[in-house]
Short mmCIF file of C-alpha atoms (C1' of nucleotides) in Angstrom, two decimals:
data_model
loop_
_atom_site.label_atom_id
_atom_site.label_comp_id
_atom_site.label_asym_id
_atom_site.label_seq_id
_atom_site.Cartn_x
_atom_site.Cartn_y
_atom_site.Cartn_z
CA UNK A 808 3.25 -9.07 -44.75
CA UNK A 809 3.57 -8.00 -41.35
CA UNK A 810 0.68 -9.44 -38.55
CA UNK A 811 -0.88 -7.37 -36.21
CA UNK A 812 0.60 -8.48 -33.65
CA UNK A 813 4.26 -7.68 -34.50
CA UNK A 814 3.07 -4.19 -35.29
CA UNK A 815 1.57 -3.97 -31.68
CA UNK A 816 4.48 -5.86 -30.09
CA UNK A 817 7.31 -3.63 -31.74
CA UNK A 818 5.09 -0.11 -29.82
CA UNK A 819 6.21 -1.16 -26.71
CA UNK A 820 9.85 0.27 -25.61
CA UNK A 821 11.58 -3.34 -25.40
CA UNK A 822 10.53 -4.81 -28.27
CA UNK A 823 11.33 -1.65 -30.52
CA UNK A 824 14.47 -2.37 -29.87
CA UNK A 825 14.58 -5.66 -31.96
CA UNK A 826 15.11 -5.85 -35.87
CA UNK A 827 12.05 -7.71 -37.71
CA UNK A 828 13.78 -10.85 -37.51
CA UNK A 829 14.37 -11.21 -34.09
CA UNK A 830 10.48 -9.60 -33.56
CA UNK A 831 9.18 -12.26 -36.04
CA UNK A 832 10.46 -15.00 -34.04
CA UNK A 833 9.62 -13.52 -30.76
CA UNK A 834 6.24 -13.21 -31.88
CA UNK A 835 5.99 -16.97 -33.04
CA UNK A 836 7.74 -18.04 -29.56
CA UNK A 837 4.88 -16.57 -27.71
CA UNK A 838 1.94 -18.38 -26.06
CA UNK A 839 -1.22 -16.48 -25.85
CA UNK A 840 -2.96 -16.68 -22.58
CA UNK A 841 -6.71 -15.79 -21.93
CA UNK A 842 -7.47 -14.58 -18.34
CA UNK A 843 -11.26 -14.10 -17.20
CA UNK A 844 -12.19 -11.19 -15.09
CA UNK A 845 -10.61 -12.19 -11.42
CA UNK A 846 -8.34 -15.28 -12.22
CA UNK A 847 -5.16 -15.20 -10.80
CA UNK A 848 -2.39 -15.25 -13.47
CA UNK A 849 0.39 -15.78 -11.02
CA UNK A 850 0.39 -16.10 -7.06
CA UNK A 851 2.58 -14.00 -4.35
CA UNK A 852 5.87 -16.59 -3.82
CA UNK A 853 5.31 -18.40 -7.24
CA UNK A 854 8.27 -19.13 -9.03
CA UNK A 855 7.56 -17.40 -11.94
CA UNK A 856 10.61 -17.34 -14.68
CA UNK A 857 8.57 -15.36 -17.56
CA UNK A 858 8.30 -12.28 -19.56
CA UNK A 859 4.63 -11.21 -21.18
CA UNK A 860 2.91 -8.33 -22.92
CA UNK A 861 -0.26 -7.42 -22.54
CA UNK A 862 -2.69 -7.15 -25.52
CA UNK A 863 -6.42 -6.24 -23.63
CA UNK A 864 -7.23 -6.06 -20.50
CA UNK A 865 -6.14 -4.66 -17.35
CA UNK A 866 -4.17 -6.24 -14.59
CA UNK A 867 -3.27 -5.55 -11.36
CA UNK A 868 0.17 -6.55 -9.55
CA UNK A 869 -0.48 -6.69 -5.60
CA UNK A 870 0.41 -7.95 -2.24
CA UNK A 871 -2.06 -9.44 0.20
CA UNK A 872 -1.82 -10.19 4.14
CA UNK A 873 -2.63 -12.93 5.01
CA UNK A 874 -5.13 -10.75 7.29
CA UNK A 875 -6.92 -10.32 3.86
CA UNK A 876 -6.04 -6.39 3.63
CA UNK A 877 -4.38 -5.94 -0.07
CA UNK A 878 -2.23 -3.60 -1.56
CA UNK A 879 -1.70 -2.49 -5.25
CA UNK A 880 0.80 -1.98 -6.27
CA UNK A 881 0.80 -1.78 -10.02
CA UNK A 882 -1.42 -1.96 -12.81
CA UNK A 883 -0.80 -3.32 -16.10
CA UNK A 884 -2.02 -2.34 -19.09
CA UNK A 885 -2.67 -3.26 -22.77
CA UNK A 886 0.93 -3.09 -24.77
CA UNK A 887 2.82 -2.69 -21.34
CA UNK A 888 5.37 -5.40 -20.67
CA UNK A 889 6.02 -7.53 -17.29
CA UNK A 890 8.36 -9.81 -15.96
CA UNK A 891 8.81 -12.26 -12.82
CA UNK A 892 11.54 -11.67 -10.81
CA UNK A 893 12.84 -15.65 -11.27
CA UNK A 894 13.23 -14.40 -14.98
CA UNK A 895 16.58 -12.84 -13.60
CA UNK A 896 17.12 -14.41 -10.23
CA UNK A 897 16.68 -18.41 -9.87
CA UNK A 898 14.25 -19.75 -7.13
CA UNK A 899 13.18 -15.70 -7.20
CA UNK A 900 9.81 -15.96 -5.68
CA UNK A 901 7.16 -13.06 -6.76
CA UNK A 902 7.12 -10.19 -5.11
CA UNK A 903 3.42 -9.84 -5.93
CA UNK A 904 0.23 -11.65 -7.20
CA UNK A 905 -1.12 -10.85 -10.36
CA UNK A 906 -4.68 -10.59 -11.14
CA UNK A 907 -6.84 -10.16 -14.14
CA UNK A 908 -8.74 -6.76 -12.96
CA UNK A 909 -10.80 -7.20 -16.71
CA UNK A 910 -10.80 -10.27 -18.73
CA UNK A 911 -7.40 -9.89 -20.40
CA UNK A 912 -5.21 -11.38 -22.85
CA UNK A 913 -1.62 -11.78 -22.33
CA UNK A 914 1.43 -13.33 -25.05
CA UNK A 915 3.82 -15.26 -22.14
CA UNK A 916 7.17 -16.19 -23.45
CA UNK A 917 9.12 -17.99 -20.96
CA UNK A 918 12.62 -17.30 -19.85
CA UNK A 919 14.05 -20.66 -22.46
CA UNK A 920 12.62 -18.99 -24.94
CA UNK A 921 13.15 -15.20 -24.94
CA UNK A 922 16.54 -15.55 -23.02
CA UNK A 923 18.57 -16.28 -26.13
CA UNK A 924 17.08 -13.09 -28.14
CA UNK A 925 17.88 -10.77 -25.06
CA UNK A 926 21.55 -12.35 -25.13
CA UNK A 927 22.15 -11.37 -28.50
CA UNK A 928 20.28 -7.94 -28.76
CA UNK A 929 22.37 -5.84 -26.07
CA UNK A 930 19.83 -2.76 -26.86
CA UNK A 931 17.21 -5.05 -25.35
CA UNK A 932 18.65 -5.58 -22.30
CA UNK A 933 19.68 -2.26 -22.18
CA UNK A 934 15.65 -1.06 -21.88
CA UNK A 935 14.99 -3.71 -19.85
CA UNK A 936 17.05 -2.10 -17.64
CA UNK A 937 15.35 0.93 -18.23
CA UNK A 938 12.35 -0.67 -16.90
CA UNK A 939 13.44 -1.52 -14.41
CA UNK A 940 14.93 1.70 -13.09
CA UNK A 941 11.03 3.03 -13.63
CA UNK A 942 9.94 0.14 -11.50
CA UNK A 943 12.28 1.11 -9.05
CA UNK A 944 10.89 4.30 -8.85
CA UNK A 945 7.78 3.22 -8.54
CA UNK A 946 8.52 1.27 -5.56
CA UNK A 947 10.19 4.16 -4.27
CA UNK A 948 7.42 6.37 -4.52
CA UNK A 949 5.25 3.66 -2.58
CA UNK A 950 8.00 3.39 0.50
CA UNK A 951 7.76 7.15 0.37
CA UNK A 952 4.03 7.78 1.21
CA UNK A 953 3.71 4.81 3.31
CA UNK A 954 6.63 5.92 5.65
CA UNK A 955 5.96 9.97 4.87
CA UNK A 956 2.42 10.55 4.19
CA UNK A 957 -1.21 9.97 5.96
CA UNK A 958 -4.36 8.67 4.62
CA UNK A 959 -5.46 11.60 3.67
CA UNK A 960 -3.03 12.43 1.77
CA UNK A 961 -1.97 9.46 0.02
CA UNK A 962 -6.24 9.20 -0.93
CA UNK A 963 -5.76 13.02 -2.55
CA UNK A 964 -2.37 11.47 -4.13
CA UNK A 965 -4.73 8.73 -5.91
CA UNK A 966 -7.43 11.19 -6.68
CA UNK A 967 -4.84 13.38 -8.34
CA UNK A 968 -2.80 10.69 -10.24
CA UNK A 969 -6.14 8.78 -11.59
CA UNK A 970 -8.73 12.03 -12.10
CA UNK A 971 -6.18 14.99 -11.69
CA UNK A 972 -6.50 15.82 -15.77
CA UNK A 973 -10.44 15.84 -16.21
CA UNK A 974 -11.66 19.38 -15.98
CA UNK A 975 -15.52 18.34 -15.18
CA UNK A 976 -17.24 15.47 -13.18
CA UNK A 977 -15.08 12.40 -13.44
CA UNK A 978 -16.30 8.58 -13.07
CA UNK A 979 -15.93 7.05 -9.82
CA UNK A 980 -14.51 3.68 -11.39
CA UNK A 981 -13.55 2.19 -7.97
CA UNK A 982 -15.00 1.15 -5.42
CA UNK A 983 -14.02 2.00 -1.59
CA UNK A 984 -12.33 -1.00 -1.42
CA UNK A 985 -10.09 -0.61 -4.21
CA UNK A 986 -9.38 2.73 -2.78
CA UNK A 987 -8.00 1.39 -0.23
CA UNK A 988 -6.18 -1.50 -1.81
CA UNK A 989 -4.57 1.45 -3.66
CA UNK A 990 -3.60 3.31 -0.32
CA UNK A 991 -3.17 0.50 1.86
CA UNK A 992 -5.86 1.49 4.36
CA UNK A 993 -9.59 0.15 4.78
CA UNK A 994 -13.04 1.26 3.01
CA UNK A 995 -14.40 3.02 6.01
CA UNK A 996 -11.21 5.19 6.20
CA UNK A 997 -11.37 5.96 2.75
CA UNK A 998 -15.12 6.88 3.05
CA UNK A 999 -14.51 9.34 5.73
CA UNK A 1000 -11.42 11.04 4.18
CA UNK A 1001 -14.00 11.56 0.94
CA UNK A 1002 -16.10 13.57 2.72
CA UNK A 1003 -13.44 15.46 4.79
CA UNK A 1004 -12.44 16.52 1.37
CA UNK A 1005 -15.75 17.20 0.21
CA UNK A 1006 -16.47 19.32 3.79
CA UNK A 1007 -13.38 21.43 2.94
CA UNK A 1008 -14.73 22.04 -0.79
CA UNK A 1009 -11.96 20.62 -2.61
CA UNK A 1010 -14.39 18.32 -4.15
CA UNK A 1011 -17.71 17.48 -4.75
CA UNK A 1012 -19.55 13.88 -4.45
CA UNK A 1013 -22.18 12.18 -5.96
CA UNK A 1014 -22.80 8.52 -6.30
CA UNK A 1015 -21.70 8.09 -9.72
CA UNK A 1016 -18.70 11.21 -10.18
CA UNK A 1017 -16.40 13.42 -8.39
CA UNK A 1018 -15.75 16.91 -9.57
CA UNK A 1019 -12.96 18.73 -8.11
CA UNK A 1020 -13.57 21.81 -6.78
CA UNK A 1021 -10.56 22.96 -5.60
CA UNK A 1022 -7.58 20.77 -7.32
CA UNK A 1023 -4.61 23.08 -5.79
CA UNK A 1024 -5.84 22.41 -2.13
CA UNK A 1025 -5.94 18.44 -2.87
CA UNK A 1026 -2.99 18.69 -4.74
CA UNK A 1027 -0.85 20.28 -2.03
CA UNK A 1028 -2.33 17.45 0.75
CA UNK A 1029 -1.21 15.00 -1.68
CA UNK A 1030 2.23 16.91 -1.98
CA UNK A 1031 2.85 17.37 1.90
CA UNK A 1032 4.57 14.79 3.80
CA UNK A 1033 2.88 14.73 6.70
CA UNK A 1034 5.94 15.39 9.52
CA UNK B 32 51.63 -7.38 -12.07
CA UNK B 33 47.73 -6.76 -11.39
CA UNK B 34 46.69 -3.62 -9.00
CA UNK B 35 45.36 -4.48 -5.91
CA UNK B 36 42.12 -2.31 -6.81
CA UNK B 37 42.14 -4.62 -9.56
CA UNK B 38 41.83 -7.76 -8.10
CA UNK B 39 39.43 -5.93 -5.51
CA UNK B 40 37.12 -5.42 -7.87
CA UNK B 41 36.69 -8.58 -9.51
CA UNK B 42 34.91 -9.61 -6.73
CA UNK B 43 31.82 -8.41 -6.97
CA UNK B 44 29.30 -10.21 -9.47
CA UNK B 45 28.98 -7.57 -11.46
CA UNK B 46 32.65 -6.39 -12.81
CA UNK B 47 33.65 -10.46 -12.53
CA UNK B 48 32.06 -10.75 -15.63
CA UNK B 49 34.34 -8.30 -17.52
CA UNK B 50 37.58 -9.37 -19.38
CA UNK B 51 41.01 -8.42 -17.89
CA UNK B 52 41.47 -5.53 -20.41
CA UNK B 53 38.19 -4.13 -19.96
CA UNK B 54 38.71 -4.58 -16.06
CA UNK B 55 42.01 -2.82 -16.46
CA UNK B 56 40.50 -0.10 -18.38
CA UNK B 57 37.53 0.40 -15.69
CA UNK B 58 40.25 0.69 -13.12
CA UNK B 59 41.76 3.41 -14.76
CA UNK B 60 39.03 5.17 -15.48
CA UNK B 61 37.70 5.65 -12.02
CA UNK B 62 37.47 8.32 -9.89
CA UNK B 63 38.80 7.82 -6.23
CA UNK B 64 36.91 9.92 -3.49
CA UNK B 65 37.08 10.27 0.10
CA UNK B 66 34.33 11.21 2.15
CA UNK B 67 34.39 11.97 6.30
CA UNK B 68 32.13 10.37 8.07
CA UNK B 69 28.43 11.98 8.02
CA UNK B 70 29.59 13.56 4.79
CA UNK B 71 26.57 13.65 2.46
CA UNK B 72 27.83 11.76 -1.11
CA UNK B 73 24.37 12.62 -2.86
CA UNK B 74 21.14 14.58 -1.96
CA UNK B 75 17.74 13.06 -2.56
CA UNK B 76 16.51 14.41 -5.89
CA UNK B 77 19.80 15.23 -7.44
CA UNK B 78 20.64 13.91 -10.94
CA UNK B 79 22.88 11.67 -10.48
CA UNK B 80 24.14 9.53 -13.73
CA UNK B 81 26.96 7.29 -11.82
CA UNK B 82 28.02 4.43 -10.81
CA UNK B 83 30.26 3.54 -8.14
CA UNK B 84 32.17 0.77 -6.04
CA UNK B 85 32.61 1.53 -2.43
CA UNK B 86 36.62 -0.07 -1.01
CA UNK B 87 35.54 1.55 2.67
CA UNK B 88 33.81 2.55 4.73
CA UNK B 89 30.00 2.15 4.84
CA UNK B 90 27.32 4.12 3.14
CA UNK B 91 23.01 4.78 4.15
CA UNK B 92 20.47 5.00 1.11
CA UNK B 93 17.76 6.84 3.08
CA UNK B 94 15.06 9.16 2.37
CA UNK B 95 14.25 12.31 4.65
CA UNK B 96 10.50 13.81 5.29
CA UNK B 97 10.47 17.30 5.20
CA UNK B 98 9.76 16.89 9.09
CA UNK B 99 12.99 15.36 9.71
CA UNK B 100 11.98 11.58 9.79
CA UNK B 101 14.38 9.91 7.67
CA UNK B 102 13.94 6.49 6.53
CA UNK B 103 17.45 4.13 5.72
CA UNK B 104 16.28 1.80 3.05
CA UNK B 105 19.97 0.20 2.12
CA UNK B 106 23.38 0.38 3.44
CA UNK B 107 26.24 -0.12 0.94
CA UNK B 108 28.94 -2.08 2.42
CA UNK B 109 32.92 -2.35 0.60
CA UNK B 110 32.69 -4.34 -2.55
CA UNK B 111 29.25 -3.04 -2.98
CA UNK B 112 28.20 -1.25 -6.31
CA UNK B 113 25.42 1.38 -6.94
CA UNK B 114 24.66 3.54 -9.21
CA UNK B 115 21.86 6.52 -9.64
CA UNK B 116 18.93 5.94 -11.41
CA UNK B 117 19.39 8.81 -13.75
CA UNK B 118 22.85 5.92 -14.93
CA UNK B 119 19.83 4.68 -17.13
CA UNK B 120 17.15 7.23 -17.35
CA UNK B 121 18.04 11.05 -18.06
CA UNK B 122 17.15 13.24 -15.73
CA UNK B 123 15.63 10.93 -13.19
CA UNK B 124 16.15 12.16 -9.72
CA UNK B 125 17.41 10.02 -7.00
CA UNK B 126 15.13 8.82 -5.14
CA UNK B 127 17.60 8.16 -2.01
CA UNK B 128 20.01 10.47 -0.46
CA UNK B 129 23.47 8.77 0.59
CA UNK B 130 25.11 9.72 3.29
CA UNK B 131 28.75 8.30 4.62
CA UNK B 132 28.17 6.32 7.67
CA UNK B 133 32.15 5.87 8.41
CA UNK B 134 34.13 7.56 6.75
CA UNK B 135 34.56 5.87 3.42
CA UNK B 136 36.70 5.91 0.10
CA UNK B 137 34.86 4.96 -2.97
CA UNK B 138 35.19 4.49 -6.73
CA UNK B 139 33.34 6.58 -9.30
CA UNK B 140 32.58 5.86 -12.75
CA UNK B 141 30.33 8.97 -14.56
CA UNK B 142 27.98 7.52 -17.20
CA UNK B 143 29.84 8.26 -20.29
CA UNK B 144 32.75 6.68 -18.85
CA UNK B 145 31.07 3.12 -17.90
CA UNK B 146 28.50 3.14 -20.67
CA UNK B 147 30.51 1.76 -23.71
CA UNK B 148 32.19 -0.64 -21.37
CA UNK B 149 28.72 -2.28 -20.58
CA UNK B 150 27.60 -2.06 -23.89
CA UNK B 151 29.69 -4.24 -25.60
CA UNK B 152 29.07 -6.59 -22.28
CA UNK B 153 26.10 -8.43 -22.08
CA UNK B 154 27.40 -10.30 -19.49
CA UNK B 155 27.85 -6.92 -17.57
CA UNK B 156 24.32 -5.68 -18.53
CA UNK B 157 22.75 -9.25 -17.48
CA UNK B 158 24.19 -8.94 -14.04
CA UNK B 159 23.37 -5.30 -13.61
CA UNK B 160 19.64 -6.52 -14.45
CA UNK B 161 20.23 -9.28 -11.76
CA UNK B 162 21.30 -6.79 -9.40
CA UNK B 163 18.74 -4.57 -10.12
CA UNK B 164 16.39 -7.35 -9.32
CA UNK B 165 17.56 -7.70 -6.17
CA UNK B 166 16.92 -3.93 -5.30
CA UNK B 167 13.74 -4.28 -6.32
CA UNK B 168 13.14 -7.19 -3.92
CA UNK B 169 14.71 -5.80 -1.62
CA UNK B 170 12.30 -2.43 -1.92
CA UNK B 171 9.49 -4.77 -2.07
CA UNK B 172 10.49 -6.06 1.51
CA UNK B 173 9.87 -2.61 3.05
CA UNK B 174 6.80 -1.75 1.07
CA UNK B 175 5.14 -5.20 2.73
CA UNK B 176 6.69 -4.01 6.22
CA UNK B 177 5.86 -0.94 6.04
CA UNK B 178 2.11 -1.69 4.63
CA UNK B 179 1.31 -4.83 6.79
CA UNK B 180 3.55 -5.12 10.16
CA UNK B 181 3.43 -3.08 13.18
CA UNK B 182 5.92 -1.52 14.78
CA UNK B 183 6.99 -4.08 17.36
CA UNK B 184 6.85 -6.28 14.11
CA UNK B 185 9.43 -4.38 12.02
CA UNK B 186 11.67 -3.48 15.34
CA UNK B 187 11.76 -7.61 15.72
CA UNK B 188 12.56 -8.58 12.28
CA UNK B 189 15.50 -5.37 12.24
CA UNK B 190 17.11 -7.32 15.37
CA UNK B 191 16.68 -10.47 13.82
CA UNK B 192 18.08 -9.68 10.65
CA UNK B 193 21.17 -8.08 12.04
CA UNK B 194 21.87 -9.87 14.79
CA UNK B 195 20.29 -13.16 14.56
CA UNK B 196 23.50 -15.05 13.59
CA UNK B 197 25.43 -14.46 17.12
CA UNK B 198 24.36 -16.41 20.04
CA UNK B 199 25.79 -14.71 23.46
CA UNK B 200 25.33 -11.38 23.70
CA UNK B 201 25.69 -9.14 20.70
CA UNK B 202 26.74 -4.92 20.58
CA UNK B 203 24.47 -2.78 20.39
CA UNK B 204 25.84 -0.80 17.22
CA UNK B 205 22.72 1.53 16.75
CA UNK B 206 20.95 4.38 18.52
CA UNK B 207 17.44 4.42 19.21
CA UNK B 208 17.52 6.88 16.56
CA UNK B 209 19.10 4.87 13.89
CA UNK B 210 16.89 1.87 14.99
CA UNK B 211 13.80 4.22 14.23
CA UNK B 212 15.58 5.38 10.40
CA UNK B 213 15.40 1.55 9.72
CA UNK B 214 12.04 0.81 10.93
CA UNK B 215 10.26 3.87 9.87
CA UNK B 216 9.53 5.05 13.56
CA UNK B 217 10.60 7.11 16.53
CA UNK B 218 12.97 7.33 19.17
CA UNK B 219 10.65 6.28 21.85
CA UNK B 220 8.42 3.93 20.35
CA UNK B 221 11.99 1.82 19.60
CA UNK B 222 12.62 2.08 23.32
CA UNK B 223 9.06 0.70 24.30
CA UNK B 224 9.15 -1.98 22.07
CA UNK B 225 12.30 -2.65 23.30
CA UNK B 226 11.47 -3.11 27.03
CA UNK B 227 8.07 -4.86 25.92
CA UNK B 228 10.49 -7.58 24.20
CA UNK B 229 12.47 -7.52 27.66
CA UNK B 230 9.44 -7.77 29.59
CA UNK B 231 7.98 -10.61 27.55
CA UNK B 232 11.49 -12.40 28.35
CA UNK B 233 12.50 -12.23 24.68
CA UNK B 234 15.67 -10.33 25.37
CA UNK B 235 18.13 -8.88 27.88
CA UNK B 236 19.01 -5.63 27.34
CA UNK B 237 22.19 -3.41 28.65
CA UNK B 238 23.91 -0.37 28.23
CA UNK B 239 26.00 -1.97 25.56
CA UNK B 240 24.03 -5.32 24.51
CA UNK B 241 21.26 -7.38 23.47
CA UNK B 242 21.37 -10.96 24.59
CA UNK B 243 18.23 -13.14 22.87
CA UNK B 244 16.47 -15.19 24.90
CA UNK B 245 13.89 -16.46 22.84
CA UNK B 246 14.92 -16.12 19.35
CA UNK B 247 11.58 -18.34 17.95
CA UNK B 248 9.39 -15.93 19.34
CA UNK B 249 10.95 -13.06 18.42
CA UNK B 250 11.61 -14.51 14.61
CA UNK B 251 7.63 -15.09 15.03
CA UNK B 252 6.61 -11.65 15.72
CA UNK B 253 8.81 -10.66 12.99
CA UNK B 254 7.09 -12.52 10.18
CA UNK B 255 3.38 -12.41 11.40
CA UNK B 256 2.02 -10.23 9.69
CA UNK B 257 -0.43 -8.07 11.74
CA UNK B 258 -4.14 -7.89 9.98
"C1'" DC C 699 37.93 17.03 35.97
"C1'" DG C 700 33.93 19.66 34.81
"C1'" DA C 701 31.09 21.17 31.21
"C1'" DT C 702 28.61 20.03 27.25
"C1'" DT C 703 26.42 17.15 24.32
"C1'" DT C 704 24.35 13.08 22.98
"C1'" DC C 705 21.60 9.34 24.08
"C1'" DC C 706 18.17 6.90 26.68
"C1'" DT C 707 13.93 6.38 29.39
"C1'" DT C 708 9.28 7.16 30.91
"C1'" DG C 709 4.87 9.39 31.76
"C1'" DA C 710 1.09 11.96 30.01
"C1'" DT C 711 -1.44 13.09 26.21
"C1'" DA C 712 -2.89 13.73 21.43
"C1'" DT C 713 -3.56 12.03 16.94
"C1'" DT C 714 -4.19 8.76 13.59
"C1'" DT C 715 -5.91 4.66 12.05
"C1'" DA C 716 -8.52 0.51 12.46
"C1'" DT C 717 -12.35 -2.25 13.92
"C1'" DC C 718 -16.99 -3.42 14.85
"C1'" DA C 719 -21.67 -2.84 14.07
"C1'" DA C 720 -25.70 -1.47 11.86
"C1'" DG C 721 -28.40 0.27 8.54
"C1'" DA C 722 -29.22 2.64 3.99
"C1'" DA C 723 -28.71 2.82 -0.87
"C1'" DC C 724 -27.98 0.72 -4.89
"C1'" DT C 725 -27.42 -3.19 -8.36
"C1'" DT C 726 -28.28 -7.57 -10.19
"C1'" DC C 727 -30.82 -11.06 -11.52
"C1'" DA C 728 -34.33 -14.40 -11.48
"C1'" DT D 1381 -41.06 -6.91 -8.81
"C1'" DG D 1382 -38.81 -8.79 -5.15
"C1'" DA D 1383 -34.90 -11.10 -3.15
"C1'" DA D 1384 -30.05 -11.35 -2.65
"C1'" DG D 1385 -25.88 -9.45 -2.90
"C1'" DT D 1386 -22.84 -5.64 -3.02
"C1'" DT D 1387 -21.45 -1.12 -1.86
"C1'" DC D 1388 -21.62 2.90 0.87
"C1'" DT D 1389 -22.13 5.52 5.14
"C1'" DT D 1390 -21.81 6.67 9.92
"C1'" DG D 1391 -21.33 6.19 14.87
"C1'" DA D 1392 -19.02 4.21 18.72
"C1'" DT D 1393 -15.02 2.37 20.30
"C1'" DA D 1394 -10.45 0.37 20.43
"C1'" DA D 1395 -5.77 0.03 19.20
"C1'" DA D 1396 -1.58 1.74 17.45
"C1'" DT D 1397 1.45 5.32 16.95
"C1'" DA D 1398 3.30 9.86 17.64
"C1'" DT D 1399 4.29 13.89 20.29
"C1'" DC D 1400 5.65 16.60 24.12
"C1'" DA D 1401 8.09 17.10 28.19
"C1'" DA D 1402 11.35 16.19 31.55
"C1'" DG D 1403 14.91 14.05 33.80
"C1'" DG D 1404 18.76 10.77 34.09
"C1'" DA D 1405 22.78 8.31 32.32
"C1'" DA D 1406 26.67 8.06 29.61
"C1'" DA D 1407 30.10 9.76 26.46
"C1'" DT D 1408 33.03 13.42 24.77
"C1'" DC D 1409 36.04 17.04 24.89
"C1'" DG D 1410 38.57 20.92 26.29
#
DNA sequence: CGATTTCCTTGATATTTATCAAGAACTTCA
DNA sequence: TGAAGTTCTTGATAAATATCAAGGAAATCG
């Protein structure tokens, strides 16, 4: 009889790739991890040599200045899988911090362990890789509004990507700060863009919700590099 | 008797894993190509499912803004691989366009020529992954300049990184323009920053060189980051 | 060589973004 | 309920960056 777990673990895009005997061990070579809401699972420059999939929770991959602005730039979420970079690359130190955005549960399997059952399952690797081309792109998309596109637009960018499908009033389920960890900008910057967007009726603000009022006008600011 | 493309390239990490038949097999299944110098190679967005290995010559990764910044985000020097993203994901668009620098002469392999080759080596696969690691650190470098240092910042750490080795007086091998592309910047904000690291007796500048003066301080301003 | 083009430099100015400060609105929790 | 903490808002101001314009220097090419 098959566990829960395996049935979860085999959803994600890696792991599907693995016949029930190789999933059966992976699961039993995993150590579950239990993150309150705010601990750090890994710092920025750690040397970090693991692999984990995440079973509840949400967390959130970012880079901080030491001036105490951040920047997200990822989120994690339940059944997606992520990797340090020393998992590859020896002495790799992270790119990123991670952080546990809810309280969150995580299976870590470190690089000893899971290194063997990637060796012998060349489809494995083979998505991994695919990952990674998507986390490439990622990145990419980041370098290209930070070098190409203003506050504004990169703000009507997150509005778009996180509300852009909801036809009525949405949730406002960040704060101004976490706009602007998303943007890389400040709170006050954020605030005013907000209501440059609500001046030109492309949406409407309460305390609680947005609506958007005019999604093709945001949409094109968040489309239009700025020079 | 072994070709001299052959031997060529077993040097980088990546084919040095393969066998001598399979190397011999690659080599024969590549596609020579010439390109003049400011020849484009790809465009930014096209599907591109290849892989190549560059014998000369020198080759930008940049991305353009619709108002004509560009932004170089790799140079691919001889011995160098690369490959499009749409190598592992179908009809993902590049997210670079690359453009001959000096004329060059490089080696193309299309997808369905290199896949079974890598398939049946992990070895292959594994350092792809590696490789692929090392892009992404490498992106991850800009996204922190580009999100936390200033422009003097990025200009510093650009001089630094290219011609910190030398110690008398090194060429100047870029425009003002090119040194812009690699910061994310203009023209004339390159040539103030310039004369503010002259001023502040951190170089000499000519017609034709940079001599450093005070490295340290330079190498500081280049890793502070600014907030 | 002379003409053309590219590249560099600098001032003036505009725009964008950040910072600082203060207070209001809201939430939490005892 | 009231106190403390967080979040939001806005104005004033400063700093960083870009743009525009113009001229000069150097390189290229016929």
């Amino acid at each position: 009889m098959k566990s829960p777990l395996l049935e979860k673990l085999a959803l994600n895009q890696v792991f599907a790739s693995l016949n029930e005997s190789d999933l059966t061990e992976l699961a039993q070579l995993s150590i579950s991890r239990d993150y309150d809401k705010d601990a750090w699972i890994v710092f920025y420059g750690d040397i970090w040599p693991n692999l984990f999939w995440i079973e509840s929770g949400l967390i959130t991959a970012l880079k901080e200045s030491p001036g105490g602005r951040s920047l997200i730039v990822a989120t994690i979420e339940p059944g997606d899988v992520f990797w340090g970079t020393a998992l590859f690359l020896d002495h790799a130190p992270m790119p990123v911090g991670l952080i546990a955005e809810k309280a969150s549960r995580i299976h870590i399997w470190p690089r000893e362990r899971i290194l063997p059952i990637f060796l012998r399952n060349g489809k494995m690797s083979w998505e991994l890789s695919r990952m990674m081309v998507n986390r490439m792109q990622h990145a990419s998309d980041i370098v290209e509004e930070l070098a190409f596109q203003s506050i504004p637009g990169r703000l009507a960018r997150l509005l778009i990507d996180r509300y852009g499908e909801e036809d009525g009033p949405v949730a406002r389920d960040l704060t101004l700060d976490e706009m602007a960890a998303h943007i890389g900008s400040t709170r006050e910057m954020v605030c005013r863009a907000l209501y440059r967007f609500a001046d030109d009726d492309m949406i409407e603000i309460t305390r609680t919700e947005f609506t958007f009022t005019n999604r093709d006008q945001l949409s094109q600011l968040a489309h239009k590099h700025t020079d």
